[in-house]
Coordinates of C-alpha atoms in Angstrom, one line a residue:
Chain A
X1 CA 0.0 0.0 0.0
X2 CA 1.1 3.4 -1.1
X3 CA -0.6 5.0 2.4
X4 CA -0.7 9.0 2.3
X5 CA 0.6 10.5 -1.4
X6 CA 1.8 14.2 -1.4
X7 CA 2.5 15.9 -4.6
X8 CA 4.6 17.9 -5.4
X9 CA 7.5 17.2 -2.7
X10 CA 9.1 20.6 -3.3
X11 CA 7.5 23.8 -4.2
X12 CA 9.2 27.3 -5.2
X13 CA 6.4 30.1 -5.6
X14 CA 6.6 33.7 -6.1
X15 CA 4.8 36.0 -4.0
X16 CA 1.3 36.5 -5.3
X17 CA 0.9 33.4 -7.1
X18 CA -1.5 30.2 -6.6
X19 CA -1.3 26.6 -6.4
X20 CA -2.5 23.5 -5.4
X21 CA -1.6 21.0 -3.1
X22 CA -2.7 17.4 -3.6
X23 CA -2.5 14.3 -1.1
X24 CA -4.5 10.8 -1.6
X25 CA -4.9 8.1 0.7
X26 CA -5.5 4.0 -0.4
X27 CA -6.1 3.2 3.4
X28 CA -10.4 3.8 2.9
X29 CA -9.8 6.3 5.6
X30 CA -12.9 8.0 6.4
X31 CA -11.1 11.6 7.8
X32 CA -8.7 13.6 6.2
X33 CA -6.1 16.7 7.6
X34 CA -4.0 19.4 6.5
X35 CA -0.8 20.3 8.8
X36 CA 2.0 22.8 8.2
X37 CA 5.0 22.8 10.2
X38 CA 7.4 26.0 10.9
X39 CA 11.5 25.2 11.4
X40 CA 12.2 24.1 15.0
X41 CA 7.8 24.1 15.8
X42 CA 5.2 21.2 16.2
X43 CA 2.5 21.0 13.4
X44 CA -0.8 22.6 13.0
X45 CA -4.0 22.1 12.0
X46 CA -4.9 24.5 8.8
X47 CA -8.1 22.5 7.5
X48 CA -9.5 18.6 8.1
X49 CA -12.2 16.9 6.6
X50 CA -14.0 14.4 9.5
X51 CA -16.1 12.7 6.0
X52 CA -16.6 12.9 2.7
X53 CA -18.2 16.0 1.7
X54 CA -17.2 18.4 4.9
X55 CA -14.4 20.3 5.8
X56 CA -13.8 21.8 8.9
X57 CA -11.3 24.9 9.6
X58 CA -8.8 24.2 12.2
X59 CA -6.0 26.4 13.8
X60 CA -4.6 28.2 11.2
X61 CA -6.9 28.1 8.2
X62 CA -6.0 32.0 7.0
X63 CA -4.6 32.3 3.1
X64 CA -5.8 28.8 2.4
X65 CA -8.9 26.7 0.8
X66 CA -9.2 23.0 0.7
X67 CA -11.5 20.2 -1.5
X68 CA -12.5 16.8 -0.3
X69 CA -12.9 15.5 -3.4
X70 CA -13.9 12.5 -2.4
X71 CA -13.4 9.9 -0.2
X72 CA -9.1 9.6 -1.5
X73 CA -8.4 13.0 -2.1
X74 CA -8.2 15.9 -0.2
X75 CA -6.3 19.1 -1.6
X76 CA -5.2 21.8 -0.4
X77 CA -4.9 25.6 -2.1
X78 CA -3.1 28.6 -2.1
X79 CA -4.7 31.4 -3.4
X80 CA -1.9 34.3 -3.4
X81 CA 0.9 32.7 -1.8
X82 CA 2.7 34.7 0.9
X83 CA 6.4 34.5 2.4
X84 CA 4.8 33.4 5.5
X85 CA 3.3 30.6 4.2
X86 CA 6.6 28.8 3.5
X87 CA 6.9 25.7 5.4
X88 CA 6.7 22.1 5.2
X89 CA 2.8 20.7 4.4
X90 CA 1.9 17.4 5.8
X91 CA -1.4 15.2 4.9
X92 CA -2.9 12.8 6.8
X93 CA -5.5 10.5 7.1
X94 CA -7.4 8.4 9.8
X95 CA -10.0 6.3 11.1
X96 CA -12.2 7.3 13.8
X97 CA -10.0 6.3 17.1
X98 CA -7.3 5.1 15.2
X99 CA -3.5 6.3 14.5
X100 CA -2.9 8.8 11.8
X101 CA -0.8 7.9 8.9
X102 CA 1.0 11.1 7.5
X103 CA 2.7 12.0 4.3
X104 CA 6.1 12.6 3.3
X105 CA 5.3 16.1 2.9
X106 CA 5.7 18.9 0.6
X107 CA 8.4 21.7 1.1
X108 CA 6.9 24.9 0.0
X109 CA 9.4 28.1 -0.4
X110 CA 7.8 31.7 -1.3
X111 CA 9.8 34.4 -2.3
Chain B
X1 CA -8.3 20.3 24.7
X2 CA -6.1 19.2 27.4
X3 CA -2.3 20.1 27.3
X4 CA 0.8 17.7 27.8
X5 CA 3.3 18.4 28.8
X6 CA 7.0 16.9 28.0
X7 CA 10.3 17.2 28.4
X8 CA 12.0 19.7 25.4
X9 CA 15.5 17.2 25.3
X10 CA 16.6 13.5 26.4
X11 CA 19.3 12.2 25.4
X12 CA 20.3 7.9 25.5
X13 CA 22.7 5.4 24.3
X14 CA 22.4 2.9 21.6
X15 CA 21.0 -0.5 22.8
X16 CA 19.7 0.8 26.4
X17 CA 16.6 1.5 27.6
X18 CA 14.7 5.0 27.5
X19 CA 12.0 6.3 29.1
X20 CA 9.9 9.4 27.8
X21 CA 7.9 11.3 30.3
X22 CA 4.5 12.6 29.2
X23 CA 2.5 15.0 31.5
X24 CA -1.4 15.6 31.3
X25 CA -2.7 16.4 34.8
X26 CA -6.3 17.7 33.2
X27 CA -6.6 14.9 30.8
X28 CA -10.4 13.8 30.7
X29 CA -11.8 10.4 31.2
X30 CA -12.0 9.8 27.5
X31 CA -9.1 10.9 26.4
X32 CA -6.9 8.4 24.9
X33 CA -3.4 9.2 25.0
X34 CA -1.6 9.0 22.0
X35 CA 2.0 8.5 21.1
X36 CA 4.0 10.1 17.5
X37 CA 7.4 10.5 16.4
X38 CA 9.0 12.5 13.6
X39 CA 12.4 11.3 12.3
X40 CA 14.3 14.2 10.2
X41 CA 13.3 15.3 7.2
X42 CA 9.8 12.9 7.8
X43 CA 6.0 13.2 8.3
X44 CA 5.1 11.8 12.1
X45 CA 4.8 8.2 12.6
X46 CA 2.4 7.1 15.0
X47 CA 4.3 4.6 17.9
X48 CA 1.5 3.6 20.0
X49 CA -2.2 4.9 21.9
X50 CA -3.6 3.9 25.5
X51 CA -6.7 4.5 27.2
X52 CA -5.9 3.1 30.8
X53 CA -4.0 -0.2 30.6
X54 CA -0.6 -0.6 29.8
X55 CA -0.1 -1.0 26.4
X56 CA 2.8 -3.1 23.9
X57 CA 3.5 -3.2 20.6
X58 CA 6.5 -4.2 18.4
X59 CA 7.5 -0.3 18.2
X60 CA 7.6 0.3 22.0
X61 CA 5.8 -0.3 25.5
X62 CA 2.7 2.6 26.9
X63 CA 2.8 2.9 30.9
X64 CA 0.0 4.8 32.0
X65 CA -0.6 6.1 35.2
X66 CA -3.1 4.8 37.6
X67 CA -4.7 8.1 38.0
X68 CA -4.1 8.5 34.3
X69 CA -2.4 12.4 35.0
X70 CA 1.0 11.0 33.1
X71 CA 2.5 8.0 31.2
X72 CA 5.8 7.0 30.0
X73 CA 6.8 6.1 26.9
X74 CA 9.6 3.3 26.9
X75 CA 11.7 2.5 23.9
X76 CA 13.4 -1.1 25.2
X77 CA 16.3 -1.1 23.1
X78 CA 17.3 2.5 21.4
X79 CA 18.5 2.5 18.1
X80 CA 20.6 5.2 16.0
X81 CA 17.5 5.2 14.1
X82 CA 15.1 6.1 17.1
X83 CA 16.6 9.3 17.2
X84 CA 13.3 11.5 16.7
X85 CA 11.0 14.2 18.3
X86 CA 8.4 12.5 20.4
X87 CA 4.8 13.6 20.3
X88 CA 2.5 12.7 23.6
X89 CA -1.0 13.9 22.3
X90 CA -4.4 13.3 24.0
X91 CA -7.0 12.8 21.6
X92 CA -10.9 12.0 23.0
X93 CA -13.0 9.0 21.7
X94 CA -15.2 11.5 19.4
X95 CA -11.8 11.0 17.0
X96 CA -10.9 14.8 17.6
X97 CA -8.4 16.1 15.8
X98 CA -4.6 15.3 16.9
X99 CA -3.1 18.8 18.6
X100 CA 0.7 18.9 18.6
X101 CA 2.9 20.4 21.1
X102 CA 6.7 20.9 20.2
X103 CA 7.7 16.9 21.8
X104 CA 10.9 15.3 23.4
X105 CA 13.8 15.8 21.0
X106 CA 15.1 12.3 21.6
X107 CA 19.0 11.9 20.8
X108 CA 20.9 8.5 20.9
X109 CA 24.9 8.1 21.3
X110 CA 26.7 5.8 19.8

């Protein structure tokens, strides 16, 4: 099993412009999360999706949108990308109760 | 959601024991308490969750308080490769959403 896919791995945006982060899960998980992590910080919550069809905002959901679309999928967007918003992105996935299995991630530079 | 609370740095030698200290005086009686790591350069890696009993598993042993207010992780045998950040996160049965805290940089000597 392939687990949590993250595309792309790297990322180098100028300020202003947009893009799309994608992640997909083969596990027939029924929730779905959005992380970013800062050099030398714990992760957090930007957006999660509990079930198909809803999406939730979590901690820091400012600058970004996200689509579940559908039960695999669930991507995450930057409109007009900031210098703030470079960090590592990490998917993940779970079932209710259960363990989350995470991404490798995707490094995201704005200059 | 109820905060942990852990040591920032531990530091071990290869093939011994080690024993990460997790704090939650205000956990809840449904919170689970959940273990991650996150090698360099990777996502986290879940190690291992625990309601109230002690828990095993091939990746490493859950001790859990009997008034459930802190728990130990215990790595049996640390490897070069078990050098990590450790992540104790409390997490309720609803399946809340996992909060992280900034975890046990765990260093092993050779």
């Amino acid at each position: 099993n392939a687990g949590v896919t993250q595309t792309p791995k790297f990322q180098v945006l100028k300020t202003g412009q947009s893009m799309t982060l994608q992640c997909a899960q083969d596990m027939n998980h029924n929730s779905m999360y959005w992380y970013r992590q800062d050099p030398g910080m714990g992760l957090r919550l930007i957006y999660y999706s509990a079930s198909e069809g809803t999406t939730d905002k979590g901690e820091v959901p400012n600058g970004y949108n996200v689509s579940r679309l559908n039960k695999r999928e669930f991507s995450l967007r930057l409109e007009s990308a900031a210098p703030s918003q470079t960090s590592v992105y990490f998917c993940a996935s779970s079932l209710e109760n259960y363990g989350y299995t995470f991404g490798s991630g995707t490094r995201l530079t704005v200059v | 959601d109820a905060k942990t609370t852990q040591p920032n740095s531990m530091e071990s030698n290869e093939e011994e024991p080690v024993h990460l200290p997790c704090n939650h005086s205000t956990i809840s009686g449904t919170d689970y308490i959940h273990w991650y790591r996150q090698l360099p350069s990777q996502g986290p890696e879940y190690v291992i969750h625990g309601l109230t009993s002690n828990v095993n598993n091939r990746m490493a042993s859950l001790a859990i308080a009997e008034d459930r207010k802190s728990s130990t992780l215990i790595l049996h045998r640390a490897t070069l490769r078990d050098a990590a950040v450790y992540y104790c996160i409390l997490r309720d049965t609803s399946g809340s959403r996992l909060t992280f805290g900034e975890g046990t940089q765990l260093t092993v000597n050779p």
